[in-house]
Structures are given as C-alpha cells and as structure tokens.
Amino acid sequence: MKHSRVPFDIEMDSLVLGYNAASPLNEPFSDVLQGAGIHLVIGRNGAGKSTLIRTLAGLQTPLKGSVMWEGRLLSKSTAQERGEGMAFMASTPPRTSGLRVAEVLDLMSPSNALRDQTLRQVGGESWLDRRLSSLSDGQAQRVMLARALLQQTPWMVLDEPTAFLDAPSRTALWETLLELSQTGVGMILASHDFRFLQGRDELASVHAMGLMGWQALNRSEPAADWELQC
C-alpha cells in the first residue's frame, strides 16, 4: 500500500510532558519531525517515551507547550482530523474482544479487497477467520499493524511494538516495519529493542529522552553509542 499523502511536519514547541504539573517528565524542548521513514525514540523506563507518543498522536495533552501538525495546533483538531493524520499502535493488542481478525479489520475498511491486501502485506492472509484471542502475540501485533495501515494515514506512531514478542516474532515484525517505512509513511517509534535498526537507510532520525533531556542522536552511529545517551 503506497501512501498518497506525504508526512507533514510535526512541530514540538517548548513541550513539557507528564500527568501531573508538580512532576513533569522533562525540561521544555522544541524540535521538528519531518519526512517518511522511521523516527526512533529511545530512553529508559519512565523517561516519557510512551507519553510523548500519546501526546504527538493527540491522545494526551502536554503539561506545557504545544504540538502542531501542518502548521495547525493539534489541540484544536477534531477526533476525525487526528484519525486521518495519524494511526496509533499500542504495545499490546486488545485480545479479549472475541472478534475475528476479519471483524477487527472491517471496522477500518469497507473494502474486502483492501483488507485482504493489507493483511497479506503483514504476512497474515491465513488468519481472517481466526479470533484475535487465538493468535500468538506476534500474530496479533501484525493484525493491529494491518489495522493501523488501513487508516491510510501519512503518520503512524508505535509504542514499544515488539515489547512482548519472542525473538523470531520481533525479527519478523521489524522486517515488516522496515518494508512499510519504504512506502512513504512516517513512523514515530518508541522502543528499547532498537539494535535491529542500526545502520538502516530507513532510519530517518534517532532521539533520546533521558537525563540530558531531549537529544538528537547521530543515526549513523552504532546502537551502543545511542544507549550511552539514555
């Protein structure tokens, strides 16, 4: 699936993240995320990676500062506008709904042909009639990735998508994400499991959230050097 819309600029202005104004997760920072490919965010537990992901997707309000999409304040956008601009994928798929894979995907696409093509794209074409709860963690994550792709948004945000997968499933999902990042979509991806991205052309940027605040890192450096900045 080729994305027809070029990823718009995401501007962060004096951004402070957190759930409690008395305990902010970071000092104010400003930056811009631009273009297709994978924009990796790394950092230790509690550094604010997941909070940043939710804030950039419009699912959480920053304590201070603002996020702008295409020069417009994200806080002023409607739920429909947010859904058209960015798809969100959590670290764990919802496994208790009892829905079949086809039903999960049909919620996002009126076209069976597009649904089937997208599921094929993530390697799950044989799962249509299975319940989501019957799939392995890795298979269920691929279904949720297909669901996010069916939104056909210029941006996707993924919060620790490989966190609960075994080694073969992690490798398979990373390979799928790298392939998808070449279709013109922009991905903002928070992860501890980032060594697979080392040296990849699909990696558009690397940023660390940690003791030194928000830092842009050299994407050409070894992953071991990135870890030193966390």
JSON list of C-alpha atoms in Angstrom, two decimals:
[
{"chain": "A", "resi": 1, "resn": "MET", "atom": "CA", "xyz": [0.00, 0.00, 0.00]},
{"chain": "A", "resi": 2, "resn": "LYS", "atom": "CA", "xyz": [1.60, 3.26, -1.15]},
{"chain": "A", "resi": 3, "resn": "HIS", "atom": "CA", "xyz": [0.69, 6.32, 0.89]},
{"chain": "A", "resi": 4, "resn": "SER", "atom": "CA", "xyz": [-0.63, 9.16, -1.22]},
{"chain": "A", "resi": 5, "resn": "ARG", "atom": "CA", "xyz": [-0.04, 11.88, 1.39]},
{"chain": "A", "resi": 6, "resn": "VAL", "atom": "CA", "xyz": [3.47, 12.99, 2.23]},
{"chain": "A", "resi": 7, "resn": "PRO", "atom": "CA", "xyz": [4.06, 13.07, 6.01]},
{"chain": "A", "resi": 8, "resn": "PHE", "atom": "CA", "xyz": [3.50, 16.60, 7.26]},
{"chain": "A", "resi": 9, "resn": "ASP", "atom": "CA", "xyz": [5.88, 18.36, 9.67]},
{"chain": "A", "resi": 10, "resn": "ILE", "atom": "CA", "xyz": [5.25, 17.68, 13.36]},
{"chain": "A", "resi": 11, "resn": "GLU", "atom": "CA", "xyz": [6.42, 20.68, 15.38]},
{"chain": "A", "resi": 12, "resn": "MET", "atom": "CA", "xyz": [7.01, 20.50, 19.12]},
{"chain": "A", "resi": 13, "resn": "ASP", "atom": "CA", "xyz": [7.27, 23.88, 20.81]},
{"chain": "A", "resi": 14, "resn": "SER", "atom": "CA", "xyz": [8.51, 24.20, 24.42]},
{"chain": "A", "resi": 15, "resn": "LEU", "atom": "CA", "xyz": [6.97, 20.81, 25.12]},
{"chain": "A", "resi": 16, "resn": "VAL", "atom": "CA", "xyz": [6.70, 19.50, 28.68]},
{"chain": "A", "resi": 17, "resn": "LEU", "atom": "CA", "xyz": [5.22, 16.03, 29.18]},
{"chain": "A", "resi": 18, "resn": "GLY", "atom": "CA", "xyz": [3.60, 14.33, 32.14]},
{"chain": "A", "resi": 19, "resn": "TYR", "atom": "CA", "xyz": [0.44, 13.61, 34.07]},
{"chain": "A", "resi": 20, "resn": "ASN", "atom": "CA", "xyz": [1.00, 15.95, 36.99]},
{"chain": "A", "resi": 21, "resn": "ALA", "atom": "CA", "xyz": [2.18, 19.56, 36.75]},
{"chain": "A", "resi": 22, "resn": "ALA", "atom": "CA", "xyz": [4.09, 19.07, 40.00]},
{"chain": "A", "resi": 23, "resn": "SER", "atom": "CA", "xyz": [6.11, 16.19, 38.50]},
{"chain": "A", "resi": 24, "resn": "PRO", "atom": "CA", "xyz": [6.96, 16.93, 34.84]},
{"chain": "A", "resi": 25, "resn": "LEU", "atom": "CA", "xyz": [8.90, 14.26, 32.96]},
{"chain": "A", "resi": 26, "resn": "ASN", "atom": "CA", "xyz": [11.23, 16.65, 31.13]},
{"chain": "A", "resi": 27, "resn": "GLU", "atom": "CA", "xyz": [12.56, 20.13, 30.69]},
{"chain": "A", "resi": 28, "resn": "PRO", "atom": "CA", "xyz": [10.89, 22.08, 27.86]},
{"chain": "A", "resi": 29, "resn": "PHE", "atom": "CA", "xyz": [12.15, 21.16, 24.40]},
{"chain": "A", "resi": 30, "resn": "SER", "atom": "CA", "xyz": [11.39, 22.15, 20.82]},
{"chain": "A", "resi": 31, "resn": "ASP", "atom": "CA", "xyz": [12.01, 20.15, 17.66]},
{"chain": "A", "resi": 32, "resn": "VAL", "atom": "CA", "xyz": [10.50, 19.15, 14.32]},
{"chain": "A", "resi": 33, "resn": "LEU", "atom": "CA", "xyz": [9.98, 15.63, 12.97]},
{"chain": "A", "resi": 34, "resn": "GLN", "atom": "CA", "xyz": [9.96, 15.55, 9.18]},
{"chain": "A", "resi": 35, "resn": "GLY", "atom": "CA", "xyz": [9.53, 13.08, 6.38]},
{"chain": "A", "resi": 36, "resn": "ALA", "atom": "CA", "xyz": [8.96, 9.41, 5.71]},
{"chain": "A", "resi": 37, "resn": "GLY", "atom": "CA", "xyz": [10.87, 6.58, 7.34]},
{"chain": "A", "resi": 38, "resn": "ILE", "atom": "CA", "xyz": [11.35, 5.53, 10.96]},
{"chain": "A", "resi": 39, "resn": "HIS", "atom": "CA", "xyz": [11.87, 8.20, 13.62]},
{"chain": "A", "resi": 40, "resn": "LEU", "atom": "CA", "xyz": [13.18, 6.28, 16.63]},
{"chain": "A", "resi": 41, "resn": "VAL", "atom": "CA", "xyz": [12.72, 7.49, 20.22]},
{"chain": "A", "resi": 42, "resn": "ILE", "atom": "CA", "xyz": [14.78, 5.72, 22.89]},
{"chain": "A", "resi": 43, "resn": "GLY", "atom": "CA", "xyz": [15.19, 6.12, 26.64]},
{"chain": "A", "resi": 44, "resn": "ARG", "atom": "CA", "xyz": [14.94, 4.38, 29.97]},
{"chain": "A", "resi": 45, "resn": "ASN", "atom": "CA", "xyz": [11.68, 3.29, 31.57]},
{"chain": "A", "resi": 46, "resn": "GLY", "atom": "CA", "xyz": [9.83, 6.30, 32.91]},
{"chain": "A", "resi": 47, "resn": "ALA", "atom": "CA", "xyz": [11.69, 8.77, 30.70]},
{"chain": "A", "resi": 48, "resn": "GLY", "atom": "CA", "xyz": [8.48, 9.73, 28.89]},
{"chain": "A", "resi": 49, "resn": "LYS", "atom": "CA", "xyz": [8.65, 7.84, 25.59]},
{"chain": "A", "resi": 50, "resn": "SER", "atom": "CA", "xyz": [5.11, 6.48, 25.76]},
{"chain": "A", "resi": 51, "resn": "THR", "atom": "CA", "xyz": [3.82, 9.82, 27.00]},
{"chain": "A", "resi": 52, "resn": "LEU", "atom": "CA", "xyz": [5.46, 11.53, 24.04]},
{"chain": "A", "resi": 53, "resn": "ILE", "atom": "CA", "xyz": [3.91, 9.02, 21.62]},
{"chain": "A", "resi": 54, "resn": "ARG", "atom": "CA", "xyz": [0.44, 9.63, 23.05]},
{"chain": "A", "resi": 55, "resn": "THR", "atom": "CA", "xyz": [0.97, 13.40, 23.05]},
{"chain": "A", "resi": 56, "resn": "LEU", "atom": "CA", "xyz": [2.08, 13.52, 19.41]},
{"chain": "A", "resi": 57, "resn": "ALA", "atom": "CA", "xyz": [-0.97, 11.42, 18.48]},
{"chain": "A", "resi": 58, "resn": "GLY", "atom": "CA", "xyz": [-3.31, 13.84, 20.26]},
{"chain": "A", "resi": 59, "resn": "LEU", "atom": "CA", "xyz": [-4.32, 11.21, 22.84]},
{"chain": "A", "resi": 60, "resn": "GLN", "atom": "CA", "xyz": [-2.84, 13.17, 25.74]},
{"chain": "A", "resi": 61, "resn": "THR", "atom": "CA", "xyz": [-2.44, 16.88, 26.46]},
{"chain": "A", "resi": 62, "resn": "PRO", "atom": "CA", "xyz": [1.05, 18.22, 27.24]},
{"chain": "A", "resi": 63, "resn": "LEU", "atom": "CA", "xyz": [1.62, 19.91, 30.57]},
{"chain": "A", "resi": 64, "resn": "LYS", "atom": "CA", "xyz": [3.11, 22.89, 28.74]},
{"chain": "A", "resi": 65, "resn": "GLY", "atom": "CA", "xyz": [3.91, 23.85, 25.19]},
{"chain": "A", "resi": 66, "resn": "SER", "atom": "CA", "xyz": [2.23, 22.70, 22.02]},
{"chain": "A", "resi": 67, "resn": "VAL", "atom": "CA", "xyz": [2.27, 20.26, 19.13]},
{"chain": "A", "resi": 68, "resn": "MET", "atom": "CA", "xyz": [1.49, 21.45, 15.62]},
{"chain": "A", "resi": 69, "resn": "TRP", "atom": "CA", "xyz": [0.51, 19.39, 12.59]},
{"chain": "A", "resi": 70, "resn": "GLU", "atom": "CA", "xyz": [0.88, 21.10, 9.21]},
{"chain": "A", "resi": 71, "resn": "GLY", "atom": "CA", "xyz": [1.18, 24.44, 10.99]},
{"chain": "A", "resi": 72, "resn": "ARG", "atom": "CA", "xyz": [-2.05, 23.90, 12.97]},
{"chain": "A", "resi": 73, "resn": "LEU", "atom": "CA", "xyz": [-2.37, 23.36, 16.70]},
{"chain": "A", "resi": 74, "resn": "LEU", "atom": "CA", "xyz": [-3.07, 19.68, 17.38]},
{"chain": "A", "resi": 75, "resn": "SER", "atom": "CA", "xyz": [-5.13, 20.65, 20.43]},
{"chain": "A", "resi": 76, "resn": "LYS", "atom": "CA", "xyz": [-7.60, 22.42, 18.11]},
{"chain": "A", "resi": 77, "resn": "SER", "atom": "CA", "xyz": [-8.08, 19.41, 15.82]},
{"chain": "A", "resi": 78, "resn": "THR", "atom": "CA", "xyz": [-11.12, 17.15, 15.84]},
{"chain": "A", "resi": 79, "resn": "ALA", "atom": "CA", "xyz": [-11.04, 13.41, 16.51]},
{"chain": "A", "resi": 80, "resn": "GLN", "atom": "CA", "xyz": [-11.69, 12.82, 12.80]},
{"chain": "A", "resi": 81, "resn": "GLU", "atom": "CA", "xyz": [-8.78, 15.05, 11.79]},
{"chain": "A", "resi": 82, "resn": "ARG", "atom": "CA", "xyz": [-6.47, 13.23, 14.20]},
{"chain": "A", "resi": 83, "resn": "GLY", "atom": "CA", "xyz": [-7.63, 9.87, 12.84]},
{"chain": "A", "resi": 84, "resn": "GLU", "atom": "CA", "xyz": [-6.93, 11.00, 9.29]},
{"chain": "A", "resi": 85, "resn": "GLY", "atom": "CA", "xyz": [-3.46, 12.28, 10.16]},
{"chain": "A", "resi": 86, "resn": "MET", "atom": "CA", "xyz": [-2.02, 9.60, 12.41]},
{"chain": "A", "resi": 87, "resn": "ALA", "atom": "CA", "xyz": [-2.60, 5.95, 13.31]},
{"chain": "A", "resi": 88, "resn": "PHE", "atom": "CA", "xyz": [-1.69, 4.73, 16.80]},
{"chain": "A", "resi": 89, "resn": "MET", "atom": "CA", "xyz": [-0.45, 1.23, 17.67]},
{"chain": "A", "resi": 90, "resn": "ALA", "atom": "CA", "xyz": [-0.06, 0.24, 21.31]},
{"chain": "A", "resi": 91, "resn": "SER", "atom": "CA", "xyz": [2.48, -2.21, 22.75]},
{"chain": "A", "resi": 92, "resn": "THR", "atom": "CA", "xyz": [-0.18, -4.84, 23.46]},
{"chain": "A", "resi": 93, "resn": "PRO", "atom": "CA", "xyz": [-3.11, -5.72, 21.18]},
{"chain": "A", "resi": 94, "resn": "PRO", "atom": "CA", "xyz": [-6.65, -5.97, 22.64]},
{"chain": "A", "resi": 95, "resn": "ARG", "atom": "CA", "xyz": [-7.09, -9.74, 22.95]},
{"chain": "A", "resi": 96, "resn": "THR", "atom": "CA", "xyz": [-10.34, -10.05, 24.92]},
{"chain": "A", "resi": 97, "resn": "SER", "atom": "CA", "xyz": [-12.91, -8.67, 22.48]},
{"chain": "A", "resi": 98, "resn": "GLY", "atom": "CA", "xyz": [-13.77, -12.06, 20.94]},
{"chain": "A", "resi": 99, "resn": "LEU", "atom": "CA", "xyz": [-13.69, -10.53, 17.45]},
{"chain": "A", "resi": 100, "resn": "ARG", "atom": "CA", "xyz": [-12.36, -12.40, 14.47]},
{"chain": "A", "resi": 101, "resn": "VAL", "atom": "CA", "xyz": [-9.49, -10.89, 12.52]},
{"chain": "A", "resi": 102, "resn": "ALA", "atom": "CA", "xyz": [-11.81, -10.03, 9.63]},
{"chain": "A", "resi": 103, "resn": "GLU", "atom": "CA", "xyz": [-14.13, -8.17, 12.01]},
{"chain": "A", "resi": 104, "resn": "VAL", "atom": "CA", "xyz": [-11.25, -6.21, 13.56]},
{"chain": "A", "resi": 105, "resn": "LEU", "atom": "CA", "xyz": [-10.09, -5.06, 10.13]},
{"chain": "A", "resi": 106, "resn": "ASP", "atom": "CA", "xyz": [-13.57, -4.48, 8.71]},
{"chain": "A", "resi": 107, "resn": "LEU", "atom": "CA", "xyz": [-14.00, -1.74, 11.32]},
{"chain": "A", "resi": 108, "resn": "MET", "atom": "CA", "xyz": [-11.33, 0.22, 9.42]},
{"chain": "A", "resi": 109, "resn": "SER", "atom": "CA", "xyz": [-12.07, -0.65, 5.78]},
{"chain": "A", "resi": 110, "resn": "PRO", "atom": "CA", "xyz": [-15.29, -1.09, 3.78]},
{"chain": "A", "resi": 111, "resn": "SER", "atom": "CA", "xyz": [-13.32, -2.90, 1.07]},
{"chain": "A", "resi": 112, "resn": "ASN", "atom": "CA", "xyz": [-12.65, -6.61, 1.46]},
{"chain": "A", "resi": 113, "resn": "ALA", "atom": "CA", "xyz": [-10.03, -6.43, -1.29]},
{"chain": "A", "resi": 114, "resn": "LEU", "atom": "CA", "xyz": [-8.09, -3.68, 0.50]},
{"chain": "A", "resi": 115, "resn": "ARG", "atom": "CA", "xyz": [-8.47, -5.51, 3.83]},
{"chain": "A", "resi": 116, "resn": "ASP", "atom": "CA", "xyz": [-7.10, -8.74, 2.37]},
{"chain": "A", "resi": 117, "resn": "GLN", "atom": "CA", "xyz": [-4.27, -6.95, 0.57]},
{"chain": "A", "resi": 118, "resn": "THR", "atom": "CA", "xyz": [-3.20, -5.21, 3.77]},
{"chain": "A", "resi": 119, "resn": "LEU", "atom": "CA", "xyz": [-3.30, -8.40, 5.84]},
{"chain": "A", "resi": 120, "resn": "ARG", "atom": "CA", "xyz": [-1.22, -10.09, 3.14]},
{"chain": "A", "resi": 121, "resn": "GLN", "atom": "CA", "xyz": [1.24, -7.20, 3.40]},
{"chain": "A", "resi": 122, "resn": "VAL", "atom": "CA", "xyz": [1.94, -8.07, 7.05]},
{"chain": "A", "resi": 123, "resn": "GLY", "atom": "CA", "xyz": [2.03, -11.83, 6.42]},
{"chain": "A", "resi": 124, "resn": "GLY", "atom": "CA", "xyz": [-1.35, -12.73, 7.95]},
{"chain": "A", "resi": 125, "resn": "GLU", "atom": "CA", "xyz": [-3.50, -13.66, 4.98]},
{"chain": "A", "resi": 126, "resn": "SER", "atom": "CA", "xyz": [-4.46, -17.02, 6.52]},
{"chain": "A", "resi": 127, "resn": "TRP", "atom": "CA", "xyz": [-5.84, -15.54, 9.77]},
{"chain": "A", "resi": 128, "resn": "LEU", "atom": "CA", "xyz": [-9.04, -13.85, 8.55]},
{"chain": "A", "resi": 129, "resn": "ASP", "atom": "CA", "xyz": [-11.43, -16.30, 10.21]},
{"chain": "A", "resi": 130, "resn": "ARG", "atom": "CA", "xyz": [-9.46, -16.73, 13.43]},
{"chain": "A", "resi": 131, "resn": "ARG", "atom": "CA", "xyz": [-10.33, -14.92, 16.63]},
{"chain": "A", "resi": 132, "resn": "LEU", "atom": "CA", "xyz": [-7.77, -12.35, 17.73]},
{"chain": "A", "resi": 133, "resn": "SER", "atom": "CA", "xyz": [-7.57, -14.09, 21.11]},
{"chain": "A", "resi": 134, "resn": "SER", "atom": "CA", "xyz": [-6.40, -17.32, 19.41]},
{"chain": "A", "resi": 135, "resn": "LEU", "atom": "CA", "xyz": [-3.36, -15.72, 17.78]},
{"chain": "A", "resi": 136, "resn": "SER", "atom": "CA", "xyz": [0.13, -15.53, 19.23]},
{"chain": "A", "resi": 137, "resn": "ASP", "atom": "CA", "xyz": [1.36, -12.16, 20.49]},
{"chain": "A", "resi": 138, "resn": "GLY", "atom": "CA", "xyz": [3.39, -11.66, 17.32]},
{"chain": "A", "resi": 139, "resn": "GLN", "atom": "CA", "xyz": [0.47, -12.55, 15.05]},
{"chain": "A", "resi": 140, "resn": "ALA", "atom": "CA", "xyz": [-1.91, -10.28, 16.95]},
{"chain": "A", "resi": 141, "resn": "GLN", "atom": "CA", "xyz": [0.54, -7.38, 16.68]},
{"chain": "A", "resi": 142, "resn": "ARG", "atom": "CA", "xyz": [0.66, -7.90, 12.92]},
{"chain": "A", "resi": 143, "resn": "VAL", "atom": "CA", "xyz": [-3.12, -7.70, 12.79]},
{"chain": "A", "resi": 144, "resn": "MET", "atom": "CA", "xyz": [-3.04, -4.42, 14.71]},
{"chain": "A", "resi": 145, "resn": "LEU", "atom": "CA", "xyz": [-0.36, -3.17, 12.33]},
{"chain": "A", "resi": 146, "resn": "ALA", "atom": "CA", "xyz": [-2.66, -4.03, 9.42]},
{"chain": "A", "resi": 147, "resn": "ARG", "atom": "CA", "xyz": [-5.46, -2.19, 11.20]},
{"chain": "A", "resi": 148, "resn": "ALA", "atom": "CA", "xyz": [-3.25, 0.91, 11.56]},
{"chain": "A", "resi": 149, "resn": "LEU", "atom": "CA", "xyz": [-2.27, 0.70, 7.89]},
{"chain": "A", "resi": 150, "resn": "LEU", "atom": "CA", "xyz": [-5.92, 0.59, 6.84]},
{"chain": "A", "resi": 151, "resn": "GLN", "atom": "CA", "xyz": [-6.34, 4.10, 8.26]},
{"chain": "A", "resi": 152, "resn": "GLN", "atom": "CA", "xyz": [-4.10, 5.17, 5.34]},
{"chain": "A", "resi": 153, "resn": "THR", "atom": "CA", "xyz": [-2.57, 8.00, 7.36]},
{"chain": "A", "resi": 154, "resn": "PRO", "atom": "CA", "xyz": [0.67, 9.81, 6.49]},
{"chain": "A", "resi": 155, "resn": "TRP", "atom": "CA", "xyz": [1.98, 9.13, 10.01]},
{"chain": "A", "resi": 156, "resn": "MET", "atom": "CA", "xyz": [1.96, 6.14, 12.34]},
{"chain": "A", "resi": 157, "resn": "VAL", "atom": "CA", "xyz": [3.02, 6.17, 16.00]},
{"chain": "A", "resi": 158, "resn": "LEU", "atom": "CA", "xyz": [4.05, 2.90, 17.60]},
{"chain": "A", "resi": 159, "resn": "ASP", "atom": "CA", "xyz": [4.64, 2.44, 21.33]},
{"chain": "A", "resi": 160, "resn": "GLU", "atom": "CA", "xyz": [7.05, -0.46, 22.01]},
{"chain": "A", "resi": 161, "resn": "PRO", "atom": "CA", "xyz": [5.55, -2.66, 19.26]},
{"chain": "A", "resi": 162, "resn": "THR", "atom": "CA", "xyz": [7.95, -5.56, 19.92]},
{"chain": "A", "resi": 163, "resn": "ALA", "atom": "CA", "xyz": [7.95, -5.37, 23.73]},
{"chain": "A", "resi": 164, "resn": "PHE", "atom": "CA", "xyz": [6.18, -8.67, 24.44]},
{"chain": "A", "resi": 165, "resn": "LEU", "atom": "CA", "xyz": [7.28, -10.72, 21.43]},
{"chain": "A", "resi": 166, "resn": "ASP", "atom": "CA", "xyz": [9.69, -13.64, 21.29]},
{"chain": "A", "resi": 167, "resn": "ALA", "atom": "CA", "xyz": [12.90, -13.30, 19.25]},
{"chain": "A", "resi": 168, "resn": "PRO", "atom": "CA", "xyz": [11.57, -14.71, 15.93]},
{"chain": "A", "resi": 169, "resn": "SER", "atom": "CA", "xyz": [8.41, -12.59, 16.17]},
{"chain": "A", "resi": 170, "resn": "ARG", "atom": "CA", "xyz": [10.45, -9.46, 16.96]},
{"chain": "A", "resi": 171, "resn": "THR", "atom": "CA", "xyz": [12.68, -10.00, 13.94]},
{"chain": "A", "resi": 172, "resn": "ALA", "atom": "CA", "xyz": [9.69, -10.63, 11.68]},
{"chain": "A", "resi": 173, "resn": "LEU", "atom": "CA", "xyz": [7.88, -7.51, 12.87]},
{"chain": "A", "resi": 174, "resn": "TRP", "atom": "CA", "xyz": [10.97, -5.33, 12.47]},
{"chain": "A", "resi": 175, "resn": "GLU", "atom": "CA", "xyz": [11.42, -6.58, 8.92]},
{"chain": "A", "resi": 176, "resn": "THR", "atom": "CA", "xyz": [7.78, -5.77, 8.17]},
{"chain": "A", "resi": 177, "resn": "LEU", "atom": "CA", "xyz": [8.10, -2.27, 9.66]},
{"chain": "A", "resi": 178, "resn": "LEU", "atom": "CA", "xyz": [11.22, -1.59, 7.61]},
{"chain": "A", "resi": 179, "resn": "GLU", "atom": "CA", "xyz": [9.45, -2.65, 4.43]},
{"chain": "A", "resi": 180, "resn": "LEU", "atom": "CA", "xyz": [6.43, -0.49, 5.26]},
{"chain": "A", "resi": 181, "resn": "SER", "atom": "CA", "xyz": [8.63, 2.53, 6.01]},
{"chain": "A", "resi": 182, "resn": "GLN", "atom": "CA", "xyz": [9.65, 2.49, 2.35]},
{"chain": "A", "resi": 183, "resn": "THR", "atom": "CA", "xyz": [6.04, 3.08, 1.19]},
{"chain": "A", "resi": 184, "resn": "GLY", "atom": "CA", "xyz": [6.08, 6.79, 2.05]},
{"chain": "A", "resi": 185, "resn": "VAL", "atom": "CA", "xyz": [4.65, 6.64, 5.57]},
{"chain": "A", "resi": 186, "resn": "GLY", "atom": "CA", "xyz": [6.35, 8.34, 8.52]},
{"chain": "A", "resi": 187, "resn": "MET", "atom": "CA", "xyz": [6.70, 6.24, 11.68]},
{"chain": "A", "resi": 188, "resn": "ILE", "atom": "CA", "xyz": [7.44, 7.56, 15.16]},
{"chain": "A", "resi": 189, "resn": "LEU", "atom": "CA", "xyz": [8.52, 4.54, 17.13]},
{"chain": "A", "resi": 190, "resn": "ALA", "atom": "CA", "xyz": [9.40, 4.30, 20.82]},
{"chain": "A", "resi": 191, "resn": "SER", "atom": "CA", "xyz": [11.40, 1.19, 21.66]},
{"chain": "A", "resi": 192, "resn": "HIS", "atom": "CA", "xyz": [14.06, -0.41, 23.83]},
{"chain": "A", "resi": 193, "resn": "ASP", "atom": "CA", "xyz": [14.56, -3.03, 21.13]},
{"chain": "A", "resi": 194, "resn": "PHE", "atom": "CA", "xyz": [16.30, -0.90, 18.53]},
{"chain": "A", "resi": 195, "resn": "ARG", "atom": "CA", "xyz": [19.53, -2.68, 17.57]},
{"chain": "A", "resi": 196, "resn": "PHE", "atom": "CA", "xyz": [17.79, -4.12, 14.51]},
{"chain": "A", "resi": 197, "resn": "LEU", "atom": "CA", "xyz": [17.60, -0.55, 13.14]},
{"chain": "A", "resi": 198, "resn": "GLN", "atom": "CA", "xyz": [21.32, 0.12, 13.39]},
{"chain": "A", "resi": 199, "resn": "GLY", "atom": "CA", "xyz": [22.77, 1.21, 10.06]},
{"chain": "A", "resi": 200, "resn": "ARG", "atom": "CA", "xyz": [19.46, 1.00, 8.19]},
{"chain": "A", "resi": 201, "resn": "ASP", "atom": "CA", "xyz": [18.70, 3.55, 5.48]},
{"chain": "A", "resi": 202, "resn": "GLU", "atom": "CA", "xyz": [15.04, 3.51, 6.53]},
{"chain": "A", "resi": 203, "resn": "LEU", "atom": "CA", "xyz": [16.01, 5.13, 9.85]},
{"chain": "A", "resi": 204, "resn": "ALA", "atom": "CA", "xyz": [15.17, 8.82, 9.40]},
{"chain": "A", "resi": 205, "resn": "SER", "atom": "CA", "xyz": [16.16, 10.07, 12.87]},
{"chain": "A", "resi": 206, "resn": "VAL", "atom": "CA", "xyz": [17.08, 8.96, 16.39]},
{"chain": "A", "resi": 207, "resn": "HIS", "atom": "CA", "xyz": [16.24, 10.90, 19.54]},
{"chain": "A", "resi": 208, "resn": "ALA", "atom": "CA", "xyz": [16.86, 10.06, 23.19]},
{"chain": "A", "resi": 209, "resn": "MET", "atom": "CA", "xyz": [14.78, 11.05, 26.19]},
{"chain": "A", "resi": 210, "resn": "GLY", "atom": "CA", "xyz": [16.83, 10.80, 29.34]},
{"chain": "A", "resi": 211, "resn": "LEU", "atom": "CA", "xyz": [18.95, 12.55, 31.95]},
{"chain": "A", "resi": 212, "resn": "MET", "atom": "CA", "xyz": [20.19, 15.07, 29.38]},
{"chain": "A", "resi": 213, "resn": "GLY", "atom": "CA", "xyz": [16.67, 15.85, 28.22]},
{"chain": "A", "resi": 214, "resn": "TRP", "atom": "CA", "xyz": [15.60, 15.53, 24.57]},
{"chain": "A", "resi": 215, "resn": "GLN", "atom": "CA", "xyz": [18.62, 14.88, 22.35]},
{"chain": "A", "resi": 216, "resn": "ALA", "atom": "CA", "xyz": [19.04, 14.32, 18.63]},
{"chain": "A", "resi": 217, "resn": "LEU", "atom": "CA", "xyz": [21.49, 11.48, 18.05]},
{"chain": "A", "resi": 218, "resn": "ASN", "atom": "CA", "xyz": [23.57, 10.54, 15.02]},
{"chain": "A", "resi": 219, "resn": "ARG", "atom": "CA", "xyz": [21.62, 7.82, 13.21]},
{"chain": "A", "resi": 220, "resn": "SER", "atom": "CA", "xyz": [24.84, 6.56, 11.62]},
{"chain": "A", "resi": 221, "resn": "GLU", "atom": "CA", "xyz": [26.45, 5.73, 15.00]},
{"chain": "A", "resi": 222, "resn": "PRO", "atom": "CA", "xyz": [26.35, 2.22, 16.50]},
{"chain": "A", "resi": 223, "resn": "ALA", "atom": "CA", "xyz": [23.35, 1.43, 18.68]},
{"chain": "A", "resi": 224, "resn": "ALA", "atom": "CA", "xyz": [25.71, 1.01, 21.65]},
{"chain": "A", "resi": 225, "resn": "ASP", "atom": "CA", "xyz": [26.55, 4.71, 21.38]},
{"chain": "A", "resi": 226, "resn": "TRP", "atom": "CA", "xyz": [22.87, 5.64, 21.39]},
{"chain": "A", "resi": 227, "resn": "GLU", "atom": "CA", "xyz": [22.40, 3.68, 24.62]},
{"chain": "A", "resi": 228, "resn": "LEU", "atom": "CA", "xyz": [25.03, 5.83, 26.34]},
{"chain": "A", "resi": 229, "resn": "GLN", "atom": "CA", "xyz": [22.78, 8.86, 25.88]},
{"chain": "A", "resi": 230, "resn": "CYS", "atom": "CA", "xyz": [19.79, 7.30, 27.69]}
]
